[in-house]
Amino acid sequence: MSETDTGAADAGPFAEQQRLFTLLSQDTRHLIIQELLGHPAHLMSLAELEYMTGKSQAAIKDQLETLIDAGLLARYTYDPSEGTRDLPSQFYGFTEQGVEVLHDYKYLRGLPVARALYENTRKTEKIERHESAPRPELPDGVADALEFDEPDLDAVDGGTNR
């Protein structure tokens, strides 16, 4: 019998770390997390996630449900857009537990890089429309954890152009 058959692996001192590592390291889930970190609002529609990850909506939905069930993500609804045909009303974003896990696993260090990658990705007209769609507010604790200071490029240029 293997450890997993006996349940011994689940009872070890590192079981939760192993569970979270597995959760975060699966390819599609990892891409979803990276894209959400890079998005200016940290809330994305299914169409935005599909475009930015290159994965199918079915694959993304499955992984979103896994991340929601684990408490890392939540589904956020922007009610005024529900009846609007061209704008999304459902968005996915982090929970307070999610940003705590991302902090513990050092994902938040990559916020500036994720933002730069997101901003430098060419987007279709539809994705730009989705990106600029109104969305709900993230909980204060989540929004605060995802803030970072943009570098002052004028200060950098000022010191090198002599």
XYZ file of C-alpha atoms in Angstrom, residues 8 10 13 20 23 30 54 64 77 94 97 99 114 120 124 128-129 134-135 137 151:
21
model
C -0.353 8.924 6.112
C -2.263 13.665 4.391
C 3.492 18.130 9.024
C -1.046 24.536 -1.702
C -2.784 23.930 -6.185
C -0.696 29.251 -12.345
C -4.455 30.883 -24.350
C -11.445 28.676 -11.561
C -20.598 40.389 -9.995
C -8.577 37.075 -5.204
C -7.237 34.148 2.052
C -3.671 37.093 -1.093
C 3.094 40.631 -14.028
C 2.717 44.966 -23.025
C -8.063 42.621 -29.432
C -9.833 46.051 -24.582
C -13.596 46.615 -24.191
C -16.814 48.693 -15.012
C -16.296 46.109 -12.310
C -14.662 46.731 -5.919
C 8.715 53.176 -10.419
